[in-house]
Amino acid sequence: MLRALEGTGAEVEYDFGYGNGFTVNAREAAEIADGLALEGWWSPGQEVTLISHAIAAFYRSAADEGRTVIGGVA
């Protein structure tokens, strides 16, 4: 979950309030989604009822659609 919330180290020059933003490419998003599923946060097919579920589902969707995620901590 730490990697999902703080990125993978690829920074973008935009301060979200607690440091620069980050990018996560589709391959990294898949790694994050797989890791969250292994840790028991959420797995595809489960209902999304908690914020942690939504985060995991978001990364799974980004990976499946081949998208890059740009995020940061505000």
PDB file of C-alpha atoms in Angstrom:
ATOM      1  CA  MET A   1       0.000   0.000   0.000  1.00  0.00           C
ATOM      2  CA  LEU A   2       2.934   2.323   0.655  1.00  0.00           C
ATOM      3  CA  ARG A   3       4.039   1.970  -2.960  1.00  0.00           C
ATOM      4  CA  ALA A   4       0.477   2.636  -4.140  1.00  0.00           C
ATOM      5  CA  LEU A   5       0.247   5.852  -2.128  1.00  0.00           C
ATOM      6  CA  GLU A   6       3.794   7.175  -2.573  1.00  0.00           C
ATOM      7  CA  GLY A   7       4.697   5.945  -6.057  1.00  0.00           C
ATOM      8  CA  THR A   8       7.768   4.121  -7.217  1.00  0.00           C
ATOM      9  CA  GLY A   9      10.370   6.846  -7.237  1.00  0.00           C
ATOM     10  CA  ALA A  10       9.758   8.422 -10.659  1.00  0.00           C
ATOM     11  CA  GLU A  11       9.032  12.020  -9.639  1.00  0.00           C
ATOM     12  CA  VAL A  12       7.339  14.830 -11.512  1.00  0.00           C
ATOM     13  CA  GLU A  13       8.124  18.464 -10.770  1.00  0.00           C
ATOM     14  CA  TYR A  14       4.848  19.393  -9.148  1.00  0.00           C
ATOM     15  CA  ASP A  15       4.489  19.885  -5.409  1.00  0.00           C
ATOM     16  CA  PHE A  16       1.293  18.313  -4.071  1.00  0.00           C
ATOM     17  CA  GLY A  17       1.912  19.682  -0.563  1.00  0.00           C
ATOM     18  CA  TYR A  18       4.058  16.886   0.846  1.00  0.00           C
ATOM     19  CA  GLY A  19       6.669  16.708  -1.880  1.00  0.00           C
ATOM     20  CA  ASN A  20       6.737  16.167  -5.603  1.00  0.00           C
ATOM     21  CA  GLY A  21       4.246  14.063  -7.488  1.00  0.00           C
ATOM     22  CA  PHE A  22       5.057  10.679  -8.984  1.00  0.00           C
ATOM     23  CA  THR A  23       4.345   8.564 -12.021  1.00  0.00           C
ATOM     24  CA  VAL A  24       3.570   4.856 -12.158  1.00  0.00           C
ATOM     25  CA  ASN A  25       3.562   3.211 -15.595  1.00  0.00           C
ATOM     26  CA  ALA A  26       1.186   0.371 -16.515  1.00  0.00           C
ATOM     27  CA  ARG A  27       3.746  -2.345 -15.679  1.00  0.00           C
ATOM     28  CA  GLU A  28       4.370  -0.820 -12.248  1.00  0.00           C
ATOM     29  CA  ALA A  29       0.613  -0.419 -11.727  1.00  0.00           C
ATOM     30  CA  ALA A  30       0.228  -4.157 -12.391  1.00  0.00           C
ATOM     31  CA  GLU A  31       2.962  -4.936  -9.843  1.00  0.00           C
ATOM     32  CA  ILE A  32       1.246  -2.705  -7.283  1.00  0.00           C
ATOM     33  CA  ALA A  33      -2.187  -4.227  -7.971  1.00  0.00           C
ATOM     34  CA  ASP A  34      -0.778  -7.761  -7.716  1.00  0.00           C
ATOM     35  CA  GLY A  35       1.001  -6.881  -4.472  1.00  0.00           C
ATOM     36  CA  LEU A  36      -2.147  -5.367  -2.964  1.00  0.00           C
ATOM     37  CA  ALA A  37      -4.075  -8.525  -3.857  1.00  0.00           C
ATOM     38  CA  LEU A  38      -1.362 -10.712  -2.275  1.00  0.00           C
ATOM     39  CA  GLU A  39      -1.475  -8.562   0.868  1.00  0.00           C
ATOM     40  CA  GLY A  40      -5.250  -9.049   1.026  1.00  0.00           C
ATOM     41  CA  TRP A  41      -6.313  -5.444   0.386  1.00  0.00           C
ATOM     42  CA  TRP A  42      -8.633  -6.298  -2.519  1.00  0.00           C
ATOM     43  CA  SER A  43      -8.899  -8.747  -5.414  1.00  0.00           C
ATOM     44  CA  PRO A  44     -10.805  -8.463  -8.699  1.00  0.00           C
ATOM     45  CA  GLY A  45     -14.361  -9.679  -8.284  1.00  0.00           C
ATOM     46  CA  GLN A  46     -14.662  -8.432  -4.718  1.00  0.00           C
ATOM     47  CA  GLU A  47     -17.037  -5.610  -3.909  1.00  0.00           C
ATOM     48  CA  VAL A  48     -15.375  -2.210  -3.410  1.00  0.00           C
ATOM     49  CA  THR A  49     -16.566  -0.995  -0.015  1.00  0.00           C
ATOM     50  CA  LEU A  50     -13.474   0.612   1.552  1.00  0.00           C
ATOM     51  CA  ILE A  51     -11.001   3.258   0.413  1.00  0.00           C
ATOM     52  CA  SER A  52      -8.236   0.623   0.362  1.00  0.00           C
ATOM     53  CA  HIS A  53     -10.405  -1.465  -1.988  1.00  0.00           C
ATOM     54  CA  ALA A  54     -10.850   1.540  -4.293  1.00  0.00           C
ATOM     55  CA  ILE A  55      -7.093   2.188  -4.369  1.00  0.00           C
ATOM     56  CA  ALA A  56      -6.354  -1.423  -5.288  1.00  0.00           C
ATOM     57  CA  ALA A  57      -9.140  -1.476  -7.906  1.00  0.00           C
ATOM     58  CA  PHE A  58      -7.823   1.776  -9.378  1.00  0.00           C
ATOM     59  CA  TYR A  59      -4.325   0.332  -9.898  1.00  0.00           C
ATOM     60  CA  ARG A  60      -5.756  -2.889 -11.339  1.00  0.00           C
ATOM     61  CA  SER A  61      -7.824  -0.863 -13.805  1.00  0.00           C
ATOM     62  CA  ALA A  62      -4.845   1.319 -14.779  1.00  0.00           C
ATOM     63  CA  ALA A  63      -2.741  -1.794 -15.382  1.00  0.00           C
ATOM     64  CA  ASP A  64      -5.449  -3.542 -17.391  1.00  0.00           C
ATOM     65  CA  GLU A  65      -5.985  -0.457 -19.570  1.00  0.00           C
ATOM     66  CA  GLY A  66      -2.259   0.191 -20.080  1.00  0.00           C
ATOM     67  CA  ARG A  67      -2.412   3.611 -18.428  1.00  0.00           C
ATOM     68  CA  THR A  68       0.151   5.677 -16.539  1.00  0.00           C
ATOM     69  CA  VAL A  69      -0.849   7.021 -13.125  1.00  0.00           C
ATOM     70  CA  ILE A  70       0.251  10.495 -12.009  1.00  0.00           C
ATOM     71  CA  GLY A  71      -0.293  11.150  -8.330  1.00  0.00           C
ATOM     72  CA  GLY A  72       0.922  12.773  -5.162  1.00  0.00           C
ATOM     73  CA  VAL A  73       0.212  13.270  -1.495  1.00  0.00           C
ATOM     74  CA  ALA A  74      -1.752  16.425  -0.724  1.00  0.00           C
TER      75      ALA A  74
END
